[in-house]
Coordinates of C-alpha atoms and ligand atoms in Angstrom, one line a residue:
Chain A
M584 CA -20.7 7.0 0.0
L585 CA -17.2 5.5 0.3
L586 CA -18.6 2.2 -1.2
E587 CA -20.1 4.2 -4.1
S588 CA -16.7 5.8 -4.8
I589 CA -15.0 2.5 -4.7
L590 CA -17.5 0.9 -7.1
M591 CA -17.2 3.9 -9.5
S592 CA -13.4 3.5 -9.4
W593 CA -13.6 -0.2 -10.1
E594 CA -15.9 0.5 -13.1
N595 CA -13.5 3.0 -14.5
I596 CA -10.6 0.7 -14.1
V597 CA -12.4 -2.2 -15.7
K598 CA -13.6 -0.1 -18.6
N599 CA -10.0 0.9 -19.4
K600 CA -8.3 -2.4 -18.8
L601 CA -5.3 -2.0 -20.9
R602 CA -4.6 1.5 -19.9
S603 CA -5.1 0.7 -16.2
F604 CA -2.8 -2.3 -16.5
L605 CA 0.0 -0.3 -18.1
T606 CA -0.5 2.4 -15.5
M607 CA -0.2 -0.2 -12.7
L608 CA 2.9 -1.8 -14.2
G609 CA 5.2 0.7 -12.6
I610 CA 3.7 0.0 -9.2
V611 CA 3.8 -3.8 -9.9
I612 CA 7.4 -3.7 -10.8
G613 CA 8.3 -1.5 -7.8
V614 CA 6.5 -3.5 -5.2
A615 CA 7.6 -6.8 -6.8
S616 CA 11.3 -5.8 -6.6
I617 CA 11.0 -4.6 -3.0
I618 CA 9.3 -7.7 -1.9
A619 CA 11.7 -10.0 -3.8
L620 CA 14.8 -8.2 -2.6
I621 CA 13.8 -7.9 1.0
T622 CA 12.6 -11.5 1.2
I623 CA 15.7 -13.0 -0.6
V624 CA 18.1 -11.0 1.5
Q625 CA 16.2 -11.9 4.7
G626 CA 16.1 -15.6 3.8
A627 CA 19.8 -15.6 3.1
T628 CA 20.6 -13.7 6.3
N629 CA 18.6 -16.1 8.4
S630 CA 20.1 -19.2 7.0
I631 CA 23.6 -17.9 7.2
S632 CA 23.2 -16.7 10.8
N633 CA 21.5 -19.9 11.7
Q634 CA 24.5 -21.9 10.5
V635 CA 26.8 -19.5 12.2
S636 CA 24.8 -19.8 15.4
E637 CA 25.3 -23.6 15.3
L638 CA 29.0 -23.0 15.6
G639 CA 28.2 -21.4 19.0
A640 CA 26.5 -18.1 19.4
N641 CA 26.3 -18.9 23.1
K642 CA 30.1 -18.7 23.7
V643 CA 33.0 -16.4 23.6
T644 CA 36.5 -17.8 22.7
V645 CA 39.6 -16.7 24.5
T646 CA 42.8 -17.3 22.5
A647 CA 46.2 -16.7 24.1
M648 CA 49.2 -15.6 22.1
G649 CA 51.1 -15.2 25.4
T650 CA 53.9 -13.0 26.5
P651 CA 57.6 -14.0 27.0
L652 CA 56.9 -14.4 30.7
K653 CA 53.6 -16.3 30.4
Q654 CA 53.2 -18.2 27.2
G655 CA 49.5 -19.2 27.5
L656 CA 46.6 -19.9 29.8
N657 CA 46.9 -22.3 32.7
E658 CA 44.5 -24.0 35.1
E659 CA 44.6 -21.1 37.5
D660 CA 43.3 -18.8 34.7
I661 CA 40.5 -21.3 34.0
S662 CA 39.4 -21.5 37.6
N663 CA 39.5 -17.7 37.9
I664 CA 37.5 -17.2 34.7
S665 CA 35.0 -19.8 36.0
K666 CA 34.2 -17.5 38.9
V667 CA 33.0 -14.7 36.6
G668 CA 29.2 -14.4 36.6
N669 CA 26.9 -15.5 33.7
I670 CA 29.2 -18.4 32.8
S671 CA 27.8 -21.9 32.4
G672 CA 31.1 -23.6 31.7
V673 CA 34.6 -23.2 30.4
S674 CA 36.1 -25.6 27.9
P675 CA 39.8 -25.4 27.2
T676 CA 41.5 -26.7 24.1
I677 CA 45.0 -28.1 23.9
S678 CA 46.2 -29.0 20.5
G679 CA 49.0 -31.3 19.4
K680 CA 49.9 -33.7 16.7
T681 CA 51.1 -37.2 17.2
G682 CA 51.1 -40.7 15.7
I683 CA 48.7 -43.4 16.6
V684 CA 49.3 -47.1 16.6
Y685 CA 46.7 -49.9 16.9
N686 CA 47.3 -53.5 16.2
G687 CA 50.4 -52.8 14.2
K688 CA 48.6 -50.2 12.0
V689 CA 50.1 -46.6 12.2
I690 CA 48.6 -43.2 11.4
E691 CA 51.1 -40.3 11.5
N692 CA 50.3 -36.7 12.4
V693 CA 46.9 -37.1 14.0
A694 CA 45.4 -34.0 15.6
V695 CA 45.0 -34.6 19.3
Q696 CA 42.8 -32.2 21.3
G697 CA 42.8 -31.9 25.0
K698 CA 39.2 -31.2 26.2
N699 CA 37.1 -31.4 29.3
D700 CA 33.6 -32.5 30.3
V701 CA 32.1 -29.1 29.5
Y702 CA 33.0 -29.5 25.8
F703 CA 30.7 -32.6 25.6
N704 CA 28.0 -31.3 28.0
M705 CA 27.5 -28.2 25.8
D706 CA 26.9 -30.2 22.6
S707 CA 25.4 -33.6 23.1
S708 CA 25.6 -34.2 19.4
L709 CA 29.4 -34.4 19.5
L710 CA 29.4 -38.0 20.7
K711 CA 28.4 -40.8 18.4
T712 CA 29.0 -43.8 20.6
G713 CA 30.5 -44.5 24.0
R714 CA 30.7 -42.0 26.8
P715 CA 32.1 -38.4 27.1
I716 CA 35.1 -37.3 29.1
N717 CA 34.0 -36.9 32.8
I718 CA 35.4 -35.2 35.8
L719 CA 37.0 -38.3 37.1
D720 CA 39.0 -38.6 33.8
L721 CA 40.2 -35.1 34.3
D722 CA 41.1 -35.4 38.0
S723 CA 43.0 -38.6 37.6
K724 CA 44.4 -37.7 34.2
N725 CA 43.0 -40.9 32.8
Q726 CA 44.5 -42.3 29.6
V727 CA 41.2 -42.4 27.6
A728 CA 40.4 -41.3 24.1
I729 CA 37.5 -40.5 21.9
I730 CA 38.2 -40.9 18.2
G731 CA 36.9 -39.5 15.0
N732 CA 35.3 -41.3 12.1
D733 CA 38.2 -41.6 9.8
I734 CA 40.3 -43.1 12.5
V735 CA 37.6 -45.6 13.3
N736 CA 37.5 -46.5 9.6
E737 CA 41.2 -46.8 9.2
L738 CA 42.1 -48.6 12.4
F739 CA 39.0 -50.4 13.5
Y740 CA 37.4 -51.5 10.2
G741 CA 34.7 -54.0 11.1
V742 CA 35.6 -53.9 14.8
N743 CA 33.9 -52.1 17.6
P744 CA 36.6 -49.7 18.8
L745 CA 35.0 -49.2 22.3
G746 CA 37.3 -50.6 25.0
K747 CA 40.2 -51.2 22.6
E748 CA 43.6 -49.9 23.5
L749 CA 45.7 -47.8 21.2
M750 CA 49.1 -46.2 21.5
L751 CA 49.3 -42.4 21.4
N752 CA 52.7 -40.7 21.6
G753 CA 54.1 -43.9 23.2
T754 CA 51.5 -44.4 25.9
T755 CA 48.4 -46.6 26.0
Y756 CA 44.9 -45.1 25.8
T757 CA 41.5 -46.8 26.1
V758 CA 38.9 -45.8 23.5
I759 CA 35.8 -44.7 25.4
G760 CA 33.8 -43.2 22.5
T761 CA 33.6 -42.1 18.9
L762 CA 32.9 -38.7 17.5
Q763 CA 30.0 -37.8 15.3
G764 CA 31.1 -36.9 11.7
S765 CA 30.9 -33.1 11.6
S766 CA 28.9 -31.1 9.1
G767 CA 30.8 -29.2 6.4
F768 CA 30.2 -25.8 7.8
S769 CA 32.0 -26.1 11.1
M770 CA 35.6 -25.0 11.5
G771 CA 38.0 -27.9 11.0
S772 CA 36.8 -31.4 10.8
N773 CA 36.5 -33.8 13.8
N774 CA 36.8 -36.8 11.5
E775 CA 40.5 -37.1 11.8
S776 CA 41.0 -36.1 15.4
V777 CA 41.4 -37.7 18.8
V778 CA 40.0 -36.1 21.9
I779 CA 41.6 -36.8 25.3
P780 CA 41.2 -35.2 28.8
Y781 CA 43.1 -31.9 28.7
T782 CA 44.8 -32.7 32.0
T783 CA 46.1 -35.8 30.5
A784 CA 47.2 -33.8 27.4
L785 CA 49.1 -31.3 29.5
R786 CA 51.1 -34.0 31.1
S787 CA 51.8 -36.3 28.2
L788 CA 51.7 -34.3 25.0
G789 CA 54.5 -32.1 26.0
V790 CA 52.3 -29.0 25.7
K791 CA 52.7 -26.7 28.7
N792 CA 50.0 -24.1 27.9
I793 CA 46.3 -24.0 27.0
S794 CA 46.0 -22.1 23.8
S795 CA 42.3 -21.4 23.8
L796 CA 39.2 -21.5 25.9
D797 CA 35.6 -21.6 25.0
V798 CA 33.6 -19.7 27.6
F799 CA 29.9 -20.7 27.5
L800 CA 27.4 -18.0 28.6
E801 CA 24.2 -18.3 30.4
D802 CA 22.6 -15.2 28.9
T803 CA 24.1 -14.2 25.6
T804 CA 22.6 -10.7 25.8
L805 CA 25.0 -10.0 28.6
A806 CA 28.0 -11.1 26.5
D807 CA 29.6 -7.7 26.5
D808 CA 29.6 -7.4 30.3
T809 CA 31.0 -10.9 30.7
V810 CA 33.8 -10.2 28.2
T811 CA 34.7 -7.1 30.2
E812 CA 34.9 -9.2 33.4
I813 CA 37.0 -11.9 31.7
K814 CA 39.4 -9.1 30.6
G815 CA 39.4 -8.0 34.2
V816 CA 40.7 -11.5 35.1
L817 CA 43.2 -11.9 32.3
N818 CA 44.8 -8.5 32.2
P819 CA 46.5 -8.8 35.6
A820 CA 47.4 -12.4 34.7
F821 CA 49.2 -11.3 31.6
N822 CA 50.6 -8.3 33.5
Y823 CA 48.7 -5.8 31.4
K824 CA 50.7 -6.6 28.3
D825 CA 49.0 -5.7 25.0
N826 CA 48.2 -8.4 22.5
A827 CA 48.7 -11.2 24.9
Y828 CA 45.2 -12.6 24.2
T829 CA 42.1 -12.0 22.1
I830 CA 38.5 -12.6 23.0
F831 CA 36.3 -13.6 20.0
N832 CA 32.5 -13.1 20.5
M833 CA 30.5 -15.1 18.0
G834 CA 27.3 -13.3 19.0
D835 CA 29.0 -10.0 18.1
M836 CA 29.9 -11.4 14.7
I837 CA 26.3 -12.5 14.0
E838 CA 25.0 -9.2 15.2
S839 CA 27.2 -7.2 12.9
F840 CA 26.6 -9.5 10.0
E841 CA 22.9 -9.2 10.5
S842 CA 23.0 -5.4 10.8
M843 CA 25.1 -5.4 7.6
M844 CA 22.6 -7.5 5.8
S845 CA 19.6 -5.4 6.9
M846 CA 21.4 -2.3 5.8
M847 CA 22.0 -3.9 2.5
S848 CA 18.3 -4.9 2.1
L849 CA 17.3 -1.4 3.1
L850 CA 19.6 0.0 0.5
L851 CA 18.2 -2.4 -2.2
A852 CA 14.6 -1.6 -1.1
G853 CA 15.5 2.1 -1.4
I854 CA 16.6 1.6 -4.9
A855 CA 13.5 -0.4 -5.7
A856 CA 11.4 2.4 -4.1
I857 CA 12.5 4.7 -6.9
S858 CA 10.5 2.6 -9.3
L859 CA 7.5 3.1 -7.0
V860 CA 7.9 6.8 -7.4
V861 CA 8.1 6.3 -11.2
G862 CA 5.0 4.2 -11.0
G863 CA 3.3 6.9 -8.9
I864 CA 4.1 9.5 -11.6
G865 CA 2.5 7.1 -14.1
I866 CA -0.6 7.0 -12.0
M867 CA -0.7 10.7 -11.8
N868 CA -0.4 11.0 -15.5
M869 CA -3.3 8.5 -16.1
M870 CA -5.4 10.4 -13.6
L871 CA -4.8 13.7 -15.4
V872 CA -5.6 12.1 -18.7
S873 CA -8.7 10.6 -17.3
I874 CA -9.8 13.9 -15.8
T875 CA -9.4 15.7 -19.1
E876 CA -11.4 13.0 -20.8
R877 CA -14.1 13.1 -18.2
T878 CA -14.3 16.9 -17.8
T879 CA -18.0 16.9 -19.0
E880 CA -18.8 14.1 -16.7
I881 CA -17.3 16.0 -13.7
G882 CA -19.2 19.1 -14.7
L883 CA -22.4 17.1 -14.9
R884 CA -21.8 15.4 -11.6
K885 CA -21.3 18.8 -10.0
A886 CA -24.6 20.1 -11.6
L887 CA -26.3 17.0 -10.2
G888 CA -25.1 17.9 -6.7
A889 CA -21.6 16.4 -6.3
T890 CA -19.6 18.6 -3.9
P891 CA -16.0 19.3 -4.6
N892 CA -14.7 17.1 -1.8
R893 CA -16.9 14.3 -3.1
I894 CA -15.3 14.6 -6.6
Q895 CA -11.8 14.8 -5.0
L896 CA -12.5 11.7 -2.9
Q897 CA -13.7 9.9 -6.0
F898 CA -10.4 10.5 -7.9
V899 CA -8.2 9.9 -4.9
I900 CA -9.9 6.6 -4.3
E901 CA -9.4 5.8 -8.0
A902 CA -5.7 6.5 -7.7
I903 CA -5.4 4.5 -4.5
F904 CA -7.3 1.6 -6.1
L905 CA -5.0 1.6 -9.1
S906 CA -1.9 1.6 -7.0
V907 CA -3.1 -0.9 -4.3
V908 CA -4.2 -3.4 -7.0
G909 CA -0.8 -2.9 -8.6
G910 CA 0.8 -3.4 -5.2
L911 CA -1.1 -6.6 -4.6
I912 CA -0.1 -8.0 -8.0
G913 CA 3.5 -6.9 -7.3
L914 CA 3.3 -8.6 -3.9
V915 CA 2.3 -11.9 -5.5
L916 CA 4.9 -11.5 -8.3
G917 CA 7.6 -10.6 -5.8
G918 CA 6.7 -13.5 -3.6
V919 CA 6.9 -15.9 -6.6
I920 CA 10.3 -14.5 -7.6
A921 CA 11.6 -14.7 -4.0
Y922 CA 10.3 -18.2 -3.6
T923 CA 12.0 -19.3 -6.8
A924 CA 15.2 -17.7 -5.9
A925 CA 15.1 -19.2 -2.4
T926 CA 14.6 -22.6 -3.8
L927 CA 17.4 -22.2 -6.3
I928 CA 19.9 -20.8 -3.7
G929 CA 18.6 -23.2 -1.1
T930 CA 17.8 -20.7 1.6
G931 CA 14.6 -20.5 3.6
F932 CA 11.6 -18.7 2.3
S933 CA 9.2 -16.7 4.5
I934 CA 7.4 -13.5 3.8
S935 CA 6.7 -11.5 6.9
I936 CA 3.5 -9.6 7.7
S937 CA 5.6 -6.5 8.0
T938 CA 6.9 -7.0 4.5
I939 CA 3.4 -7.4 3.1
S940 CA 2.0 -4.4 5.0
L941 CA 5.1 -2.4 3.9
A942 CA 4.3 -3.2 0.2
V943 CA 0.5 -2.5 0.5
G944 CA 1.0 0.5 2.7
F945 CA 3.6 1.9 0.4
S946 CA 1.6 1.5 -2.8
G947 CA -1.5 3.0 -1.1
L948 CA 0.7 5.9 0.0
V949 CA 1.9 6.4 -3.6
G950 CA -1.8 6.4 -4.7
I951 CA -2.7 9.1 -2.2
V952 CA 0.4 11.3 -2.9
F953 CA 0.2 11.1 -6.7
G954 CA -3.6 11.0 -6.8
Y955 CA -4.1 14.1 -4.7
M956 CA -3.0 16.7 -7.2
P957 CA -5.1 15.4 -10.1
A958 CA -8.1 14.9 -7.8
R959 CA -7.8 18.4 -6.5
K960 CA -7.7 19.7 -10.0
A961 CA -10.9 17.7 -10.8
S962 CA -12.7 19.0 -7.8
R963 CA -11.9 22.6 -8.8
L964 CA -13.3 22.3 -12.3
N965 CA -15.9 24.9 -13.0
P966 CA -19.1 23.1 -13.9
I967 CA -20.1 25.6 -16.5
D968 CA -16.8 25.3 -18.4
A969 CA -16.9 21.6 -17.9
L970 CA -20.4 21.3 -19.3
R971 CA -19.7 23.6 -22.2
S972 CA -16.8 21.5 -23.4
L973 CA -19.2 19.0 -25.0
Chain B
M1378 CA -48.8 30.5 -4.0
A1379 CA -45.4 30.0 -2.4
E1380 CA -42.5 31.9 -4.0
V1381 CA -39.7 29.6 -4.9
L1382 CA -37.4 32.0 -6.8
N1383 CA -36.8 35.6 -6.3
M1384 CA -34.2 37.6 -8.2
Q1385 CA -33.6 41.3 -7.4
N1386 CA -31.4 43.6 -9.5
I1387 CA -29.2 40.9 -10.9
F1388 CA -26.2 42.0 -12.9
K1389 CA -23.7 39.7 -14.5
S1390 CA -20.6 40.7 -16.3
F1391 CA -17.7 38.8 -17.8
Y1392 CA -14.3 40.3 -17.7
M1393 CA -11.8 39.6 -20.4
G1394 CA -8.7 41.4 -19.4
E1395 CA -9.7 45.1 -19.0
E1396 CA -12.8 44.7 -21.0
E1397 CA -16.1 44.2 -19.3
L1398 CA -19.0 42.5 -21.0
E1399 CA -22.3 43.0 -19.3
V1400 CA -24.5 40.0 -20.1
L1401 CA -27.3 40.5 -17.6
H1402 CA -28.6 44.0 -16.8
D1403 CA -30.8 44.6 -13.7
V1404 CA -32.8 41.4 -13.9
N1405 CA -35.8 41.1 -11.6
L1406 CA -37.8 37.8 -11.6
T1407 CA -40.1 36.1 -9.3
V1408 CA -41.4 32.5 -9.8
N1409 CA -44.1 30.9 -7.8
S1410 CA -44.5 27.2 -7.0
G1411 CA -46.3 25.4 -9.7
E1412 CA -45.6 27.9 -12.5
F1413 CA -44.4 26.9 -16.0
L1414 CA -42.2 29.7 -17.1
S1415 CA -40.4 30.1 -20.4
I1416 CA -37.4 32.5 -20.9
L1417 CA -37.4 33.4 -24.5
G1418 CA -34.6 35.1 -26.4
P1419 CA -32.3 35.0 -29.4
S1420 CA -28.8 33.6 -29.5
G1421 CA -26.3 35.5 -27.4
S1422 CA -29.0 37.3 -25.4
G1423 CA -27.8 35.8 -22.1
K1424 CA -30.2 32.8 -21.7
S1425 CA -27.6 30.3 -20.7
T1426 CA -26.0 32.8 -18.3
M1427 CA -29.4 33.2 -16.7
M1428 CA -29.8 29.4 -16.5
N1429 CA -26.4 29.0 -14.8
I1430 CA -27.3 31.6 -12.2
I1431 CA -30.8 30.1 -11.6
G1432 CA -29.2 26.6 -11.4
C1433 CA -26.5 27.9 -8.9
L1434 CA -23.7 26.9 -11.2
D1435 CA -22.6 30.5 -11.3
V1436 CA -23.1 33.5 -9.1
P1437 CA -24.3 37.0 -10.2
T1438 CA -21.8 39.9 -10.2
S1439 CA -24.3 41.8 -8.1
G1440 CA -27.9 41.5 -6.9
K1441 CA -29.8 39.3 -4.6
Y1442 CA -30.9 35.8 -5.5
L1443 CA -33.2 33.8 -3.2
L1444 CA -33.9 30.1 -4.1
S1445 CA -36.5 28.5 -1.8
G1446 CA -35.5 31.2 0.7
N1447 CA -31.7 30.5 0.5
D1448 CA -29.6 33.5 -0.2
I1449 CA -27.2 32.1 -2.9
N1450 CA -24.6 34.7 -2.3
E1451 CA -24.0 33.4 1.2
L1452 CA -23.3 29.8 0.3
D1453 CA -20.0 28.1 -0.2
E1454 CA -19.1 25.5 -2.9
I1455 CA -20.2 22.6 -0.7
E1456 CA -23.6 24.2 0.2
L1457 CA -24.1 25.1 -3.4
G1458 CA -23.6 21.4 -4.3
F1459 CA -26.3 20.4 -1.8
I1460 CA -28.7 23.1 -3.1
R1461 CA -28.3 22.0 -6.7
N1462 CA -28.9 18.4 -5.7
K1463 CA -32.1 19.3 -3.7
E1464 CA -33.6 22.3 -5.4
I1465 CA -32.7 22.0 -9.1
G1466 CA -33.3 19.4 -11.8
F1467 CA -31.3 20.1 -14.9
V1468 CA -32.3 19.2 -18.4
F1469 CA -29.7 20.0 -21.0
Q1470 CA -30.0 20.5 -24.8
S1471 CA -27.5 17.7 -25.4
F1472 CA -29.0 15.4 -22.7
Q1473 CA -25.7 14.9 -20.9
L1474 CA -26.1 11.3 -20.0
L1475 CA -23.1 9.3 -19.0
P1476 CA -22.5 7.0 -21.9
R1477 CA -21.1 4.1 -19.8
L1478 CA -24.1 3.9 -17.5
S1479 CA -27.5 2.4 -18.2
A1480 CA -30.6 4.5 -18.2
L1481 CA -31.4 3.4 -14.7
Q1482 CA -27.9 4.1 -13.5
N1483 CA -28.0 7.6 -15.1
V1484 CA -31.2 8.3 -13.3
E1485 CA -29.7 7.1 -10.0
L1486 CA -26.8 9.5 -10.2
P1487 CA -28.3 12.5 -8.3
L1488 CA -29.6 10.2 -5.6
I1489 CA -26.0 9.0 -4.9
Y1490 CA -25.1 12.5 -4.0
A1491 CA -28.3 12.8 -2.0
G1492 CA -26.9 9.9 0.1
L1493 CA -29.6 7.3 -0.6
S1494 CA -29.0 3.6 -0.3
S1495 CA -28.6 1.5 -3.4
S1496 CA -32.0 -0.2 -3.1
D1497 CA -33.8 3.1 -2.5
R1498 CA -32.2 4.6 -5.5
K1499 CA -33.1 1.7 -7.8
Q1500 CA -36.6 1.8 -6.7
R1501 CA -37.1 5.5 -7.1
A1502 CA -35.2 5.6 -10.5
A1503 CA -37.3 2.7 -11.8
K1504 CA -40.5 4.5 -10.7
I1505 CA -39.6 7.7 -12.4
L1506 CA -38.5 6.0 -15.6
D1507 CA -41.9 4.4 -15.6
R1508 CA -43.4 7.9 -15.2
V1509 CA -41.6 9.1 -18.4
G1510 CA -42.7 5.9 -20.3
L1511 CA -39.4 4.1 -20.4
S1512 CA -40.0 1.2 -18.0
D1513 CA -38.8 -1.2 -20.7
K1514 CA -35.6 0.6 -21.4
T1515 CA -34.0 0.7 -17.9
R1516 CA -31.0 -1.4 -18.9
N1517 CA -30.3 0.3 -22.1
L1518 CA -27.1 2.4 -22.5
P1519 CA -27.7 5.9 -23.9
N1520 CA -26.5 5.0 -27.3
Q1521 CA -29.1 2.2 -27.4
L1522 CA -31.8 4.9 -27.1
S1523 CA -33.3 7.4 -29.6
G1524 CA -32.8 11.1 -29.0
G1525 CA -36.3 11.5 -27.6
Q1526 CA -35.8 8.6 -25.3
Q1527 CA -32.5 9.9 -24.1
Q1528 CA -34.1 13.3 -23.3
R1529 CA -36.8 11.5 -21.4
V1530 CA -34.1 9.7 -19.4
A1531 CA -32.5 13.0 -18.7
I1532 CA -35.9 14.4 -17.6
A1533 CA -36.3 11.4 -15.3
R1534 CA -32.9 12.1 -13.8
A1535 CA -33.9 15.7 -13.3
L1536 CA -37.1 14.7 -11.5
V1537 CA -35.9 11.8 -9.4
T1538 CA -34.8 14.1 -6.5
E1539 CA -38.2 15.8 -6.5
P1540 CA -36.5 19.2 -7.1
T1541 CA -38.2 22.5 -6.4
I1542 CA -37.5 23.6 -10.0
L1543 CA -37.1 21.7 -13.2
L1544 CA -34.7 23.8 -15.1
A1545 CA -34.4 23.1 -18.9
D1546 CA -32.1 24.7 -21.4
E1547 CA -33.3 24.2 -25.0
P1548 CA -34.7 20.8 -24.1
T1549 CA -36.0 20.2 -27.7
G1550 CA -33.0 21.8 -29.4
A1551 CA -31.5 18.4 -30.4
L1552 CA -34.8 16.8 -31.3
D1553 CA -37.0 16.7 -34.4
Q1554 CA -40.3 18.4 -34.3
K1555 CA -42.4 15.4 -33.4
T1556 CA -40.2 14.1 -30.5
G1557 CA -39.8 17.7 -29.4
A1558 CA -43.6 18.0 -29.2
Q1559 CA -43.7 14.8 -27.2
V1560 CA -41.2 16.2 -24.7
M1561 CA -43.3 19.4 -24.4
E1562 CA -46.4 17.3 -23.8
L1563 CA -44.5 15.6 -21.0
F1564 CA -43.5 19.0 -19.5
E1565 CA -47.1 20.1 -19.6
E1566 CA -48.2 16.9 -17.8
L1567 CA -45.5 17.4 -15.2
N1568 CA -46.6 21.0 -14.7
H1569 CA -50.2 19.9 -14.4
D1570 CA -49.0 17.5 -11.6
G1571 CA -47.7 20.6 -9.8
R1572 CA -44.0 20.7 -10.9
T1573 CA -42.5 24.1 -11.2
I1574 CA -40.7 24.4 -14.6
I1575 CA -38.4 27.0 -16.0
M1576 CA -37.6 26.4 -19.6
I1577 CA -35.1 28.4 -21.7
T1578 CA -35.5 28.6 -25.4
H1579 CA -35.1 30.7 -28.5
D1580 CA -38.1 29.1 -30.2
T1581 CA -41.4 31.1 -29.9
D1582 CA -43.4 28.0 -30.7
I1583 CA -41.8 26.0 -27.9
A1584 CA -42.2 28.9 -25.5
R1585 CA -45.9 28.9 -26.2
H1586 CA -46.2 25.6 -24.2
A1587 CA -45.5 27.6 -21.0
Q1588 CA -48.2 29.5 -19.2
R1589 CA -45.9 32.4 -18.7
V1590 CA -43.2 33.8 -21.0
V1591 CA -40.5 36.3 -20.2
K1592 CA -38.3 37.7 -23.0
I1593 CA -34.7 38.4 -22.7
L1594 CA -32.8 40.7 -25.1
D1595 CA -29.3 41.9 -24.6
G1596 CA -29.4 41.0 -21.0
N1597 CA -32.7 42.8 -20.3
L1598 CA -35.6 40.8 -19.0
T1599 CA -39.1 41.8 -19.9
E1600 CA -42.4 40.2 -18.8
Q1601 CA -44.6 39.2 -21.8
G1602 CA -48.3 39.5 -21.5
V1603 CA -49.9 36.4 -22.8
Ligands
ATP1025 N1 -17.6 32.7 -19.5 C1 -17.8 33.7 -20.4 N2 -16.8 34.6 -20.6 C2 -17.1 35.6 -21.4 N3 -18.2 35.9 -22.1 C3 -19.2 35.0 -21.9 C4 -19.1 33.9 -21.1 N4 -20.2 33.2 -21.1 C5 -21.0 33.9 -21.9 N5 -20.4 34.9 -22.4 C6 -21.0 35.9 -23.4 O1 -22.3 36.3 -22.8 C7 -23.2 36.5 -23.8 C8 -24.4 35.7 -23.5 O2 -24.1 34.3 -23.6 P1 -25.1 33.2 -23.3 O3 -24.4 31.9 -23.4 O4 -25.8 33.5 -22.0 O5 -26.1 33.4 -24.5 P2 -27.4 32.5 -24.9 O6 -28.5 33.4 -24.8 O7 -27.4 31.3 -24.1 O8 -27.1 32.1 -26.4 P3 -27.4 30.8 -27.2 O9 -28.9 30.8 -27.5 O10 -26.6 30.9 -28.4 O11 -27.0 29.7 -26.3 C9 -22.5 36.1 -25.1 O12 -22.1 37.3 -25.8 C10 -21.3 35.3 -24.7 O13 -20.3 35.5 -25.6
MG1026 MG1 -27.2 29.1 -24.5

């Protein structure tokens, strides 16, 4: 019986191709725009948050502005923070600028960063050649350096820099490694910097304080708790002064960015859904026209034994059919638009099952909602009046 | 012989605002299985109203109507649909074939509502089209058939459910004399095979084909001695 109704609906749609198509157009446009918008926004969101994650979603960064009494972080703070749970490592940064000399060649104003072993352990891609800074270097404040690409090119053109000695701020350092050229998206470029053990930096760069710490987390979902605990360590250290330090949580950033983007895609989809409603009204209109045209037919079918619910089912199915076919066309069209856009912008393209079922479900719902009223009208036609109208 | 139709004190009025128009007045009618009955009357006498009530498309204002033992007054819309499908085979003056469907598909229609499978329907529809002499026209659309052929398709559609009553309203009204006579011949054959037929007409010559004639005038039904 359901199959019969579907077949009849199909026949009616095929017999009125142009009109059916025009009727479906509203649904097609509505679904296509919903699919395209959601998919494009999702693709962009994913690729942006992926890139941001590469910068370190698994860490929080403590930056100290200091107070007059305590101008930054020190080794005691580091060891206290290390004792907090859920932490896989702490990587301090000490920044300074100095000149480098090698073989008579000089580069002024090179960024020197004091780092530790954790810095390299957490990101194995940092190192291009040589070895990272290790605990021995830190303990004995070794005069070793890992240098960026530009410096390799300027000072060691055609020479393997490993094992060579260069002058940094008047003392001799042995080159133990080179840094991988960094991608465009990360903050600041590694290409022009020199990395040395932070303990060495504290002693010889004339910097007394650690300005920032990267605290790596074991479980990022517990980031908020860990941040609270770190505050519990730092607040007494800074004597409970306001604005002595800030803690920046990359995971938080990504989360709020993603929720912003999903709100945006919901908003856009909501606007597109209005066109679905307009499409639904189009379907309702076509159903009403079709029922008026087929009054005699409905009367005849009733005389031949069609019950009212049978007639109603027939017309509701016809409306659902129209809108679901429209929805499927819209799905394909929206997918093509989203794919083209994704290729042009250079973001990833993926249509999720939930997006597809949203589109098909939504268009089916439109069919039911806007087909119900006309179908009910048809089912209530009086067969005598209907038959007389011919 | 078994009684298939029993009408007792049937009244039917139409109301237009305050005004009441009584179209059927105290109609009593009994039809037995296998009868060929003609209801004869001039235009406006209430024939179509009578046919609508017999065919369960309309209900009387008062009175009792039993069709194959079912009290029509007690049935709801859905049950009336089933009754029409099972008990009544309609033949209309203007054929009322669906123009987009082939002869075979038109004949299949009532069987869809009877819940038969597609293959059963096709088989039965083809058989009945053969019975009315149209076995070579099953694929034709109605507009590819002559008036007489269209009416025979309509008769096939009315017969395909094996209804208790074949109910025809002016079945020859849209046909010329010769084709009309052929249709009447078919009716006589069907009746000879045992089919109960009620035929409504204003034409005395056509009514003569029936074995029993009742006259209707201004809503009053009177039995006519043959
Ligand atoms: N729905 C209705 N509302 C009001 N009056 C009606 C309605 N149906 C029929 N009538 C009236 O009832 C009377 C009988 O109508 P009916 O259609 O039964 O006549 P008929 O015998 O079939 O005539 P004809 O031979 O012309 O078809 C007519 O006067 C008609 O105007
Ligand atoms: Mg009439």
